[in-house]
Amino acid sequence: MPMHEPGTLSRGEDGAICIRAEDEHYFIPAEDVRSLLLTGKATPVLATRRVPRGRGQDIIEGYAVVGSGRRSVFFYSRAGHFLTPMVNFLRVARGEAQSAPLFPLFPGDAGAGI
């Protein structure tokens, strides 16, 4: 089985955080990124899903939360449970870095889902 990176964060067009985890694509809107960083409380992680005879609809697929020590951001989604160091999240959010890696919260169990 080939080794691959469990996921990445990148900055979207309008300041949103784009999340690729396994084969899934999610995002956190810019206003929710600010809320996450200011309060540290759970923020919805969204995905755009197609609905029959309609356009894409944004639905909640998980959530992100800042760790109690404010050193990491945790992501919980259908693709699994991941974390990234806060410094990496901040660099992406500020546009200082193009992307940052996500790490499985439970090594070897990245695709378990919630």
PDB file of C-alpha atoms in Angstrom:
ATOM      1  CA  MET A   1       0.000   0.000   0.000  1.00  0.00           C
ATOM      2  CA  PRO A   2       1.589   3.355  -0.993  1.00  0.00           C
ATOM      3  CA  MET A   3       2.150   5.920   1.725  1.00  0.00           C
ATOM      4  CA  HIS A   4       0.420   9.239   1.233  1.00  0.00           C
ATOM      5  CA  GLU A   5      -0.179  12.368   3.207  1.00  0.00           C
ATOM      6  CA  PRO A   6      -3.448  12.104   5.165  1.00  0.00           C
ATOM      7  CA  GLY A   7      -4.466  15.643   4.293  1.00  0.00           C
ATOM      8  CA  THR A   8      -3.594  19.267   3.743  1.00  0.00           C
ATOM      9  CA  LEU A   9      -4.863  22.727   4.564  1.00  0.00           C
ATOM     10  CA  SER A  10      -4.744  25.564   2.067  1.00  0.00           C
ATOM     11  CA  ARG A  11      -6.119  29.084   1.840  1.00  0.00           C
ATOM     12  CA  GLY A  12      -9.181  29.654  -0.334  1.00  0.00           C
ATOM     13  CA  GLU A  13      -9.970  32.665  -2.483  1.00  0.00           C
ATOM     14  CA  ASP A  14     -11.818  34.695   0.135  1.00  0.00           C
ATOM     15  CA  GLY A  15      -9.790  33.717   3.203  1.00  0.00           C
ATOM     16  CA  ALA A  16     -11.569  30.418   3.763  1.00  0.00           C
ATOM     17  CA  ILE A  17      -9.522  27.428   4.856  1.00  0.00           C
ATOM     18  CA  CYS A  18      -9.718  24.526   2.400  1.00  0.00           C
ATOM     19  CA  ILE A  19      -9.221  21.055   3.827  1.00  0.00           C
ATOM     20  CA  ARG A  20      -8.366  17.950   1.851  1.00  0.00           C
ATOM     21  CA  ALA A  21      -8.551  14.851   3.995  1.00  0.00           C
ATOM     22  CA  GLU A  22      -8.194  11.463   2.349  1.00  0.00           C
ATOM     23  CA  ASP A  23     -10.426  11.776  -0.749  1.00  0.00           C
ATOM     24  CA  GLU A  24     -12.776  14.370   0.752  1.00  0.00           C
ATOM     25  CA  HIS A  25     -12.747  18.155   0.297  1.00  0.00           C
ATOM     26  CA  TYR A  26     -14.042  20.469   3.011  1.00  0.00           C
ATOM     27  CA  PHE A  27     -13.798  24.136   3.928  1.00  0.00           C
ATOM     28  CA  ILE A  28     -14.207  26.587   6.787  1.00  0.00           C
ATOM     29  CA  PRO A  29     -15.593  29.985   5.666  1.00  0.00           C
ATOM     30  CA  ALA A  30     -13.426  33.019   6.468  1.00  0.00           C
ATOM     31  CA  GLU A  31     -15.815  34.376   9.124  1.00  0.00           C
ATOM     32  CA  ASP A  32     -15.758  30.992  10.875  1.00  0.00           C
ATOM     33  CA  VAL A  33     -11.935  30.906  10.712  1.00  0.00           C
ATOM     34  CA  ARG A  34     -11.860  34.208  12.615  1.00  0.00           C
ATOM     35  CA  SER A  35     -14.387  32.888  15.143  1.00  0.00           C
ATOM     36  CA  LEU A  36     -12.388  29.680  15.620  1.00  0.00           C
ATOM     37  CA  LEU A  37      -9.191  31.615  16.289  1.00  0.00           C
ATOM     38  CA  LEU A  38     -10.811  34.154  18.614  1.00  0.00           C
ATOM     39  CA  THR A  39     -12.973  31.823  20.699  1.00  0.00           C
ATOM     40  CA  GLY A  40     -11.367  28.411  20.172  1.00  0.00           C
ATOM     41  CA  LYS A  41     -14.848  26.875  20.209  1.00  0.00           C
ATOM     42  CA  ALA A  42     -16.120  24.302  17.729  1.00  0.00           C
ATOM     43  CA  THR A  43     -16.639  25.600  14.205  1.00  0.00           C
ATOM     44  CA  PRO A  44     -18.494  23.721  11.442  1.00  0.00           C
ATOM     45  CA  VAL A  45     -16.468  22.127   8.662  1.00  0.00           C
ATOM     46  CA  LEU A  46     -18.510  22.302   5.452  1.00  0.00           C
ATOM     47  CA  ALA A  47     -18.614  20.484   2.137  1.00  0.00           C
ATOM     48  CA  THR A  48     -20.437  21.401  -1.041  1.00  0.00           C
ATOM     49  CA  ARG A  49     -22.672  18.528  -2.081  1.00  0.00           C
ATOM     50  CA  ARG A  50     -24.797  18.233  -5.186  1.00  0.00           C
ATOM     51  CA  VAL A  51     -28.529  17.899  -4.657  1.00  0.00           C
ATOM     52  CA  PRO A  52     -30.828  16.338  -7.263  1.00  0.00           C
ATOM     53  CA  ARG A  53     -31.940  18.874  -9.890  1.00  0.00           C
ATOM     54  CA  GLY A  54     -30.120  21.646  -8.114  1.00  0.00           C
ATOM     55  CA  ARG A  55     -26.858  23.342  -7.559  1.00  0.00           C
ATOM     56  CA  GLY A  56     -24.381  22.521  -4.858  1.00  0.00           C
ATOM     57  CA  GLN A  57     -25.463  22.980  -1.282  1.00  0.00           C
ATOM     58  CA  ASP A  58     -23.084  23.559   1.640  1.00  0.00           C
ATOM     59  CA  ILE A  59     -23.654  21.042   4.407  1.00  0.00           C
ATOM     60  CA  ILE A  60     -21.908  20.434   7.710  1.00  0.00           C
ATOM     61  CA  GLU A  61     -19.610  17.421   7.457  1.00  0.00           C
ATOM     62  CA  GLY A  62     -17.679  17.817  10.706  1.00  0.00           C
ATOM     63  CA  TYR A  63     -16.145  20.421  12.952  1.00  0.00           C
ATOM     64  CA  ALA A  64     -12.865  22.057  13.920  1.00  0.00           C
ATOM     65  CA  VAL A  65     -11.807  23.062  17.403  1.00  0.00           C
ATOM     66  CA  VAL A  66      -8.722  24.611  18.983  1.00  0.00           C
ATOM     67  CA  GLY A  67      -6.972  22.348  21.486  1.00  0.00           C
ATOM     68  CA  SER A  68      -7.056  23.268  25.179  1.00  0.00           C
ATOM     69  CA  GLY A  69      -3.414  24.384  25.127  1.00  0.00           C
ATOM     70  CA  ARG A  70      -4.029  26.471  21.947  1.00  0.00           C
ATOM     71  CA  ARG A  71      -1.127  24.619  20.284  1.00  0.00           C
ATOM     72  CA  SER A  72      -3.172  22.589  17.782  1.00  0.00           C
ATOM     73  CA  VAL A  73      -6.325  22.701  15.704  1.00  0.00           C
ATOM     74  CA  PHE A  74      -8.319  19.472  15.555  1.00  0.00           C
ATOM     75  CA  PHE A  75     -10.554  18.461  12.645  1.00  0.00           C
ATOM     76  CA  TYR A  76     -13.264  15.826  12.941  1.00  0.00           C
ATOM     77  CA  SER A  77     -14.977  14.734   9.724  1.00  0.00           C
ATOM     78  CA  ARG A  78     -16.308  11.754   7.805  1.00  0.00           C
ATOM     79  CA  ALA A  79     -12.781  11.268   6.447  1.00  0.00           C
ATOM     80  CA  GLY A  80     -11.321  10.858   9.936  1.00  0.00           C
ATOM     81  CA  HIS A  81      -9.865  12.789  12.841  1.00  0.00           C
ATOM     82  CA  PHE A  82      -6.874  15.054  12.171  1.00  0.00           C
ATOM     83  CA  LEU A  83      -4.767  17.765  13.737  1.00  0.00           C
ATOM     84  CA  THR A  84      -2.342  20.433  12.648  1.00  0.00           C
ATOM     85  CA  PRO A  85      -0.084  22.591  14.833  1.00  0.00           C
ATOM     86  CA  MET A  86      -1.582  26.034  15.512  1.00  0.00           C
ATOM     87  CA  VAL A  87       1.465  27.720  13.983  1.00  0.00           C
ATOM     88  CA  ASN A  88       0.794  25.946  10.665  1.00  0.00           C
ATOM     89  CA  PHE A  89      -2.909  26.825  10.750  1.00  0.00           C
ATOM     90  CA  LEU A  90      -2.092  30.488  11.421  1.00  0.00           C
ATOM     91  CA  ARG A  91       0.442  30.652   8.572  1.00  0.00           C
ATOM     92  CA  VAL A  92      -2.140  29.305   6.114  1.00  0.00           C
ATOM     93  CA  ALA A  93      -4.915  31.534   7.491  1.00  0.00           C
ATOM     94  CA  ARG A  94      -2.703  34.633   7.133  1.00  0.00           C
ATOM     95  CA  GLY A  95      -1.588  33.652   3.645  1.00  0.00           C
ATOM     96  CA  GLU A  96       2.042  33.242   4.759  1.00  0.00           C
ATOM     97  CA  ALA A  97       2.082  29.590   3.635  1.00  0.00           C
ATOM     98  CA  GLN A  98       0.414  27.930   0.652  1.00  0.00           C
ATOM     99  CA  SER A  99      -0.447  24.776   2.566  1.00  0.00           C
ATOM    100  CA  ALA A 100       0.158  22.781   5.723  1.00  0.00           C
ATOM    101  CA  PRO A 101      -0.103  19.066   6.479  1.00  0.00           C
ATOM    102  CA  LEU A 102      -2.808  17.394   8.505  1.00  0.00           C
ATOM    103  CA  PHE A 103      -1.805  14.522  10.733  1.00  0.00           C
ATOM    104  CA  PRO A 104      -4.079  11.644  11.754  1.00  0.00           C
ATOM    105  CA  LEU A 105      -5.203  12.044  15.347  1.00  0.00           C
ATOM    106  CA  PHE A 106      -5.007   8.276  15.762  1.00  0.00           C
ATOM    107  CA  PRO A 107      -1.982   7.065  13.745  1.00  0.00           C
ATOM    108  CA  GLY A 108      -2.898   4.296  11.361  1.00  0.00           C
ATOM    109  CA  ASP A 109      -6.599   5.151  11.663  1.00  0.00           C
ATOM    110  CA  ALA A 110      -6.919   8.182   9.350  1.00  0.00           C
ATOM    111  CA  GLY A 111      -9.851   6.834   7.346  1.00  0.00           C
ATOM    112  CA  ALA A 112     -11.993   5.629  10.238  1.00  0.00           C
ATOM    113  CA  GLY A 113     -14.450   8.536  10.138  1.00  0.00           C
ATOM    114  CA  ILE A 114     -16.727   9.578  12.979  1.00  0.00           C
TER     115      ILE A 114
END
